[in-house]
Tab-separated table of C-alpha atoms in Angstrom:
chain	number	residue	atom	x	y	z
A	1	UNK	CA	0.090	-0.253	-0.224
A	2	UNK	CA	1.761	3.440	-1.181
A	3	UNK	CA	-0.537	6.621	0.626
A	4	UNK	CA	-0.536	9.749	-0.700
A	5	UNK	CA	-0.952	12.407	1.881
A	6	UNK	CA	-2.161	15.694	1.394
A	7	UNK	CA	-2.760	19.208	3.241
A	8	UNK	CA	-3.731	21.368	0.383
A	9	UNK	CA	-4.156	24.662	0.021
A	10	UNK	CA	-4.395	27.783	-2.352
A	11	UNK	CA	-0.911	28.405	-1.517
A	12	UNK	CA	0.907	26.073	-0.723
A	13	UNK	CA	-0.403	22.349	-0.650
A	14	UNK	CA	2.350	19.934	0.987
A	15	UNK	CA	1.684	16.331	0.009
A	16	UNK	CA	3.927	13.452	1.156
A	17	UNK	CA	3.731	9.057	-0.491
A	18	UNK	CA	4.392	6.289	2.024
A	19	UNK	CA	5.195	2.503	1.885
A	20	UNK	CA	3.745	0.502	3.400
A	21	UNK	CA	5.021	-2.936	3.713
A	22	UNK	CA	3.945	-4.877	5.890
A	23	UNK	CA	3.105	-3.396	9.268
A	24	UNK	CA	6.678	-1.763	8.595
A	25	UNK	CA	6.361	2.828	7.168
A	26	UNK	CA	8.784	4.065	5.585
A	27	UNK	CA	9.353	7.126	3.461
A	28	UNK	CA	9.611	7.593	-0.490
A	29	UNK	CA	9.005	11.640	-0.816
A	30	UNK	CA	7.221	14.289	0.743
A	31	UNK	CA	7.006	18.226	-0.854
A	32	UNK	CA	5.603	21.103	-1.171
A	33	UNK	CA	3.654	22.733	-4.817
A	34	UNK	CA	4.271	26.947	-4.028
A	35	UNK	CA	1.081	27.725	-6.327
A	36	UNK	CA	2.269	30.367	-8.380
A	37	UNK	CA	0.711	33.575	-7.276
A	38	UNK	CA	1.261	35.192	-10.675
A	39	UNK	CA	-2.513	33.894	-13.030
A	40	UNK	CA	-5.448	34.699	-11.807
A	41	UNK	CA	-7.418	32.851	-9.160
A	42	UNK	CA	-7.840	29.531	-12.156
A	43	UNK	CA	-4.917	29.871	-13.151
A	44	UNK	CA	-3.889	28.298	-9.185
A	45	UNK	CA	-6.313	25.437	-9.323
A	46	UNK	CA	-5.150	24.569	-12.768
A	47	UNK	CA	-1.101	24.882	-11.370
A	48	UNK	CA	-2.212	22.951	-8.550
A	49	UNK	CA	-4.327	20.461	-10.618
A	50	UNK	CA	-1.762	20.030	-12.501
A	51	UNK	CA	0.954	19.916	-10.255
A	52	UNK	CA	-0.745	17.124	-8.256
A	53	UNK	CA	-1.468	15.392	-11.877
A	54	UNK	CA	2.329	15.106	-11.607
A	55	UNK	CA	2.617	14.240	-8.412
A	56	UNK	CA	1.018	11.717	-9.011
A	57	UNK	CA	2.939	9.983	-12.030
A	58	UNK	CA	5.842	10.138	-10.463
A	59	UNK	CA	5.229	8.595	-7.406
A	60	UNK	CA	2.382	6.729	-7.870
A	61	UNK	CA	0.212	5.754	-4.775
A	62	UNK	CA	-2.416	3.055	-4.130
A	63	UNK	CA	-4.008	5.292	-1.463
A	64	UNK	CA	-4.829	8.787	-0.577
A	65	UNK	CA	-5.727	10.772	2.701
A	66	UNK	CA	-6.150	14.024	3.197
A	67	UNK	CA	-7.529	16.468	5.436
A	68	UNK	CA	-11.126	16.129	6.574
A	69	UNK	CA	-12.410	20.272	6.306
A	70	UNK	CA	-11.955	22.758	8.661
A	71	UNK	CA	-14.878	24.555	9.284
A	72	UNK	CA	-13.919	26.429	12.285
A	73	UNK	CA	-11.687	29.079	9.051
A	74	UNK	CA	-13.898	32.188	8.628
A	75	UNK	CA	-16.671	31.840	5.501
A	76	UNK	CA	-14.031	33.479	3.552
A	77	UNK	CA	-10.520	31.068	4.026
A	78	UNK	CA	-13.425	27.423	4.286
A	79	UNK	CA	-14.738	29.241	0.433
A	80	UNK	CA	-10.460	29.090	-0.971
A	81	UNK	CA	-9.632	26.536	0.506
A	82	UNK	CA	-13.176	24.621	-1.136
A	83	UNK	CA	-11.849	25.259	-4.386
A	84	UNK	CA	-8.382	24.334	-3.686
A	85	UNK	CA	-9.278	20.595	-2.328
A	86	UNK	CA	-12.220	20.169	-4.530
A	87	UNK	CA	-9.935	21.187	-7.184
A	88	UNK	CA	-7.620	18.226	-5.480
A	89	UNK	CA	-10.463	15.418	-5.004
A	90	UNK	CA	-11.229	15.678	-8.274
A	91	UNK	CA	-7.336	14.736	-9.554
A	92	UNK	CA	-7.373	12.004	-7.177
A	93	UNK	CA	-10.573	10.817	-7.952
A	94	UNK	CA	-9.267	11.062	-11.670
A	95	UNK	CA	-6.464	9.400	-11.284
A	96	UNK	CA	-8.942	6.640	-9.477
A	97	UNK	CA	-7.214	7.043	-5.762
A	98	UNK	CA	-8.880	5.664	-3.069
A	99	UNK	CA	-9.446	9.076	-0.773
A	100	UNK	CA	-9.766	9.095	2.806
A	101	UNK	CA	-10.819	11.936	5.220
A	102	UNK	CA	-8.824	12.041	8.254
A	103	UNK	CA	-9.884	15.567	10.708
A	104	UNK	CA	-7.107	17.292	11.516
A	105	UNK	CA	-7.391	16.770	15.591
A	106	UNK	CA	-6.693	13.081	14.586
A	107	UNK	CA	-4.382	13.362	12.311
A	108	UNK	CA	-2.541	15.556	15.484
A	109	UNK	CA	-2.657	12.406	18.143
A	110	UNK	CA	-2.302	9.923	16.250
A	111	UNK	CA	1.063	11.573	15.232
A	112	UNK	CA	2.412	13.086	18.507
A	113	UNK	CA	-0.273	11.634	20.867
A	114	UNK	CA	-2.855	14.818	21.488
A	115	UNK	CA	-4.550	16.714	19.519
A	116	UNK	CA	-3.940	19.563	19.967
A	117	UNK	CA	-0.250	19.907	19.332
A	118	UNK	CA	1.031	22.966	17.550
A	119	UNK	CA	2.528	22.198	14.215
A	120	UNK	CA	6.738	22.634	15.607
A	121	UNK	CA	6.276	19.232	17.124
A	122	UNK	CA	3.599	17.491	14.275
A	123	UNK	CA	7.203	18.139	11.990
A	124	UNK	CA	9.368	17.676	14.535
A	125	UNK	CA	7.398	13.480	14.780
A	126	UNK	CA	7.074	13.101	11.708
A	127	UNK	CA	10.797	13.554	10.657
A	128	UNK	CA	11.930	11.437	14.074
A	129	UNK	CA	9.157	8.973	13.706
A	130	UNK	CA	10.666	7.817	9.104
A	131	UNK	CA	14.084	9.158	10.125
A	132	UNK	CA	14.351	12.216	7.943
A	133	UNK	CA	17.588	13.956	7.453
A	134	UNK	CA	16.275	17.531	8.336
A	135	UNK	CA	12.838	18.168	9.460
A	136	UNK	CA	10.018	18.979	6.321
A	137	UNK	CA	8.595	22.294	5.999
A	138	UNK	CA	5.445	22.529	7.452
A	139	UNK	CA	2.913	21.520	5.144
A	140	UNK	CA	4.824	18.253	4.185
A	141	UNK	CA	5.025	17.384	7.712
A	142	UNK	CA	1.061	17.785	7.784
A	143	UNK	CA	1.161	15.915	4.488
A	144	UNK	CA	3.615	13.305	5.759
A	145	UNK	CA	1.333	12.967	9.789
A	146	UNK	CA	-1.979	12.581	7.088
A	147	UNK	CA	-0.257	9.348	5.230
A	148	UNK	CA	0.948	8.114	8.824
A	149	UNK	CA	-2.700	8.301	9.641
A	150	UNK	CA	-4.396	6.170	7.642
A	151	UNK	CA	-0.932	3.875	7.439
A	152	UNK	CA	-1.927	4.030	11.506
A	153	UNK	CA	-5.537	3.359	11.127
A	154	UNK	CA	-5.589	0.348	8.565
A	155	UNK	CA	-2.795	-1.232	10.296
A	156	UNK	CA	-4.681	-1.541	13.711
A	157	UNK	CA	-7.710	-2.461	11.584
A	158	UNK	CA	-6.051	-5.255	9.973
A	159	UNK	CA	-4.565	-5.710	14.132
A	160	UNK	CA	-8.048	-6.121	15.243
A	161	UNK	CA	-9.330	-7.796	11.893
A	162	UNK	CA	-6.325	-9.976	13.008
A	163	UNK	CA	-6.922	-10.996	16.299
A	164	UNK	CA	-11.332	-11.167	16.138
A	165	UNK	CA	-12.785	-13.964	17.686
A	166	UNK	CA	-14.590	-15.931	15.386
A	167	UNK	CA	-18.457	-14.715	14.969
A	168	UNK	CA	-20.455	-16.896	16.508
A	169	UNK	CA	-23.378	-18.667	14.534
A	170	UNK	CA	-26.529	-17.516	14.941
A	171	UNK	CA	-29.509	-19.762	17.474
A	172	UNK	CA	-31.658	-20.631	15.201
A	173	UNK	CA	-35.815	-20.185	17.099
A	174	UNK	CA	-36.943	-23.393	18.415
A	175	UNK	CA	-40.456	-23.164	16.756
A	176	UNK	CA	-42.852	-25.760	17.130
B	1	UNK	CA	-19.123	36.282	-28.554
B	2	UNK	CA	-21.543	32.973	-26.464
B	3	UNK	CA	-21.354	33.223	-22.728
B	4	UNK	CA	-21.459	30.227	-20.747
B	5	UNK	CA	-23.543	32.179	-17.576
B	6	UNK	CA	-22.957	29.620	-14.452
B	7	UNK	CA	-24.774	29.257	-11.231
B	8	UNK	CA	-22.888	27.065	-9.093
B	9	UNK	CA	-23.513	24.434	-6.898
B	10	UNK	CA	-22.554	21.568	-5.244
B	11	UNK	CA	-26.113	20.182	-5.497
B	12	UNK	CA	-27.720	21.577	-8.653
B	13	UNK	CA	-25.585	23.785	-11.317
B	14	UNK	CA	-27.525	26.093	-13.458
B	15	UNK	CA	-26.523	26.907	-16.578
B	16	UNK	CA	-27.489	29.398	-19.394
B	17	UNK	CA	-25.972	30.128	-23.266
B	18	UNK	CA	-26.358	33.335	-24.748
B	19	UNK	CA	-25.033	34.562	-27.992
B	20	UNK	CA	-24.164	38.930	-28.117
B	21	UNK	CA	-25.077	39.290	-32.091
B	22	UNK	CA	-24.289	43.535	-32.756
B	23	UNK	CA	-26.648	44.854	-30.460
B	24	UNK	CA	-28.769	42.132	-29.673
B	25	UNK	CA	-29.043	39.293	-26.954
B	26	UNK	CA	-30.496	35.368	-28.074
B	27	UNK	CA	-30.512	32.883	-26.284
B	28	UNK	CA	-28.460	29.580	-26.848
B	29	UNK	CA	-29.817	26.800	-24.479
B	30	UNK	CA	-30.234	26.907	-21.088
B	31	UNK	CA	-30.309	24.209	-17.966
B	32	UNK	CA	-29.839	22.097	-14.116
B	33	UNK	CA	-26.596	19.933	-13.297
B	34	UNK	CA	-28.464	17.758	-11.097
B	35	UNK	CA	-25.850	16.613	-9.411
B	36	UNK	CA	-25.643	12.580	-8.608
B	37	UNK	CA	-25.941	12.029	-4.836
B	38	UNK	CA	-26.227	8.837	-4.249
B	39	UNK	CA	-21.492	8.715	-4.221
B	40	UNK	CA	-19.636	10.136	-1.868
B	41	UNK	CA	-18.458	14.375	-1.812
B	42	UNK	CA	-16.346	13.048	-4.621
B	43	UNK	CA	-18.203	11.688	-7.215
B	44	UNK	CA	-20.443	14.640	-7.113
B	45	UNK	CA	-17.065	16.641	-7.979
B	46	UNK	CA	-16.168	14.180	-11.101
B	47	UNK	CA	-20.320	14.480	-12.197
B	48	UNK	CA	-20.035	18.878	-12.270
B	49	UNK	CA	-17.037	18.004	-14.443
B	50	UNK	CA	-18.541	15.654	-16.882
B	51	UNK	CA	-21.344	16.921	-17.444
B	52	UNK	CA	-19.734	20.559	-17.781
B	53	UNK	CA	-17.789	19.560	-20.145
B	54	UNK	CA	-21.293	18.171	-21.840
B	55	UNK	CA	-21.914	21.362	-22.066
B	56	UNK	CA	-19.356	23.139	-23.023
B	57	UNK	CA	-18.367	20.387	-26.200
B	58	UNK	CA	-21.772	21.295	-27.500
B	59	UNK	CA	-22.755	24.995	-26.970
B	60	UNK	CA	-18.743	25.823	-27.769
B	61	UNK	CA	-19.003	28.428	-25.801
B	62	UNK	CA	-15.871	31.974	-26.551
B	63	UNK	CA	-16.294	33.492	-22.424
B	64	UNK	CA	-17.983	32.273	-19.946
B	65	UNK	CA	-19.605	34.249	-16.392
B	66	UNK	CA	-20.014	33.109	-12.692
B	67	UNK	CA	-20.937	34.727	-9.978
B	68	UNK	CA	-18.472	35.771	-7.893
B	69	UNK	CA	-18.664	34.194	-4.305
B	70	UNK	CA	-20.407	34.504	-1.788
B	71	UNK	CA	-19.115	35.474	1.118
B	72	UNK	CA	-21.651	35.697	3.894
B	73	UNK	CA	-22.638	32.203	3.438
B	74	UNK	CA	-21.616	30.836	7.086
B	75	UNK	CA	-18.259	28.669	6.959
B	76	UNK	CA	-19.664	25.279	5.661
B	77	UNK	CA	-22.130	26.714	2.829
B	78	UNK	CA	-18.543	28.291	1.286
B	79	UNK	CA	-16.640	26.147	2.061
B	80	UNK	CA	-18.846	23.064	0.509
B	81	UNK	CA	-19.994	25.799	-3.263
B	82	UNK	CA	-16.039	25.804	-2.998
B	83	UNK	CA	-15.576	22.605	-3.652
B	84	UNK	CA	-18.079	23.018	-6.947
B	85	UNK	CA	-16.937	26.293	-8.133
B	86	UNK	CA	-12.981	24.849	-7.772
B	87	UNK	CA	-14.259	22.553	-10.124
B	88	UNK	CA	-16.497	25.085	-12.847
B	89	UNK	CA	-13.458	27.333	-12.726
B	90	UNK	CA	-10.752	24.680	-13.289
B	91	UNK	CA	-12.736	22.750	-15.911
B	92	UNK	CA	-13.482	26.343	-18.194
B	93	UNK	CA	-9.992	27.564	-17.456
B	94	UNK	CA	-8.811	24.002	-18.872
B	95	UNK	CA	-11.638	24.851	-22.156
B	96	UNK	CA	-9.792	28.588	-22.396
B	97	UNK	CA	-12.614	30.532	-22.486
B	98	UNK	CA	-12.536	33.817	-20.326
B	99	UNK	CA	-14.676	33.640	-17.015
B	100	UNK	CA	-16.018	36.553	-16.105
B	101	UNK	CA	-17.344	36.973	-12.339
B	102	UNK	CA	-19.442	39.842	-11.067
B	103	UNK	CA	-21.091	40.068	-7.390
B	104	UNK	CA	-25.164	38.874	-7.005
B	105	UNK	CA	-25.739	41.560	-6.471
B	106	UNK	CA	-24.643	43.735	-9.853
B	107	UNK	CA	-26.572	40.617	-11.471
B	108	UNK	CA	-29.908	41.677	-9.657
B	109	UNK	CA	-29.307	44.684	-10.967
B	110	UNK	CA	-28.868	44.637	-14.186
B	111	UNK	CA	-31.772	42.031	-14.887
B	112	UNK	CA	-34.233	42.992	-12.268
B	113	UNK	CA	-33.265	46.849	-11.675
B	114	UNK	CA	-32.445	46.118	-7.676
B	115	UNK	CA	-29.736	44.363	-6.146
B	116	UNK	CA	-31.959	43.004	-3.860
B	117	UNK	CA	-34.363	40.825	-6.002
B	118	UNK	CA	-35.979	37.338	-5.122
B	119	UNK	CA	-35.636	34.356	-7.294
B	120	UNK	CA	-39.488	34.708	-8.866
B	121	UNK	CA	-38.747	37.773	-9.374
B	122	UNK	CA	-35.313	37.484	-11.614
B	123	UNK	CA	-36.706	34.312	-13.625
B	124	UNK	CA	-39.522	36.336	-14.915
B	125	UNK	CA	-37.059	39.483	-16.168
B	126	UNK	CA	-34.647	36.547	-18.233
B	127	UNK	CA	-37.759	34.994	-19.293
B	128	UNK	CA	-38.909	37.804	-20.343
B	129	UNK	CA	-36.026	39.309	-21.544
B	130	UNK	CA	-35.433	36.191	-23.786
B	131	UNK	CA	-38.735	35.513	-24.504
B	132	UNK	CA	-38.565	32.548	-23.260
B	133	UNK	CA	-41.731	29.963	-23.623
B	134	UNK	CA	-41.855	28.837	-20.264
B	135	UNK	CA	-39.572	30.013	-17.575
B	136	UNK	CA	-36.672	28.112	-16.917
B	137	UNK	CA	-36.105	26.787	-13.101
B	138	UNK	CA	-34.436	28.573	-10.420
B	139	UNK	CA	-30.659	27.655	-11.076
B	140	UNK	CA	-30.871	27.511	-14.800
B	141	UNK	CA	-32.565	31.369	-14.552
B	142	UNK	CA	-29.903	32.785	-11.985
B	143	UNK	CA	-27.151	31.588	-14.604
B	144	UNK	CA	-29.228	32.850	-17.688
B	145	UNK	CA	-28.907	36.249	-15.545
B	146	UNK	CA	-25.069	36.099	-15.484
B	147	UNK	CA	-24.369	35.944	-19.333
B	148	UNK	CA	-27.193	38.602	-19.696
B	149	UNK	CA	-25.026	40.563	-17.261
B	150	UNK	CA	-22.140	39.964	-18.769
B	151	UNK	CA	-24.111	40.616	-21.789
B	152	UNK	CA	-24.941	43.796	-20.785
B	153	UNK	CA	-21.152	44.926	-19.016
B	154	UNK	CA	-19.500	44.058	-22.271
B	155	UNK	CA	-22.039	45.656	-25.071
B	156	UNK	CA	-22.165	48.884	-21.645
B	157	UNK	CA	-18.156	49.250	-22.186
B	158	UNK	CA	-18.407	49.108	-25.797
B	159	UNK	CA	-21.230	52.099	-26.224
B	160	UNK	CA	-18.546	52.860	-24.103
B	161	UNK	CA	-15.445	53.242	-26.040
B	162	UNK	CA	-17.802	54.222	-29.205
B	163	UNK	CA	-18.423	57.397	-27.446
B	164	UNK	CA	-15.938	58.769	-25.858
B	165	UNK	CA	-14.672	62.378	-27.329
B	166	UNK	CA	-11.102	62.470	-28.172
B	167	UNK	CA	-8.969	62.593	-25.548
B	168	UNK	CA	-7.643	66.459	-26.470
B	169	UNK	CA	-3.836	67.089	-26.824
B	170	UNK	CA	-1.542	68.312	-23.686
B	171	UNK	CA	-1.180	71.531	-24.243
B	172	UNK	CA	2.511	72.262	-23.911
B	173	UNK	CA	3.350	74.914	-21.031
B	174	UNK	CA	4.818	78.402	-22.673
B	175	UNK	CA	8.427	78.143	-21.636
B	176	UNK	CA	9.775	81.744	-21.659
């Protein structure tokens, strides 16, 4: 399983690719798409779409994970983020990637142990867990944290399925 | 000039195509894309993208006009609308359509004479101006109103340019 994590934004879009091999998680690549701010807003969306397409082509993920949208933002920020996120979800769907969404607090709790961890803590933990030489930029660190969350959730579910006792067969009612 | 007006939404997306011939505006077509709500949210975005692509292919517009985003909505609505609108702007840009944005109040004022006109008034005026047999559904009426606004703005600018007096040459200061 190769997971592409994405932290969407209309100016900077973080991405990170992890591979789950057995129960191990290995770092593949990460980066930040710094959107070209020269053109119109629509040009930015085209830029996001093109460059995310390149990331997908280069790293061939099998799954994707994106932060679920954060509704405490004001309407203007939510709308701008919505535009970028819409383009991201479209590109992932076009690439036939099964996409999972996780709330930001779950992502922080999964990697840093608490839902209120700040960006620096997330970056430090991601750097340590994935044994990265240098800490990634915060947008990429967030994307790696999202990918890591997906790997953990899948791992947890697999462990749960393996340890579950066989479900007892339902006893048939004794109809006289 | 053939204008595609769009009223974006994540459930219903209104569209209308008008042609400006000289100073006349003619109705070409209109409709509502009722998004398939069965799949995931990403599936809806794919549906919007596909079907808007079909509208563009069928009617070959040269320009597009979209309502600028309405920030008084709450963050959740703004984000949902943002996703749909992002996909719309991307599709229009991919089709190389020059896209113009107009605030809802300007659209209403242009077609119905006042910025606070309600949906029914807009639909009635659009039906009358474009001599439509039956009033379109409100999403399509809004889209036609947006296209009409663009035709009016372009017509107004053309009239202004034609009527502008030649700019007087600046008199050179009489240096002794």
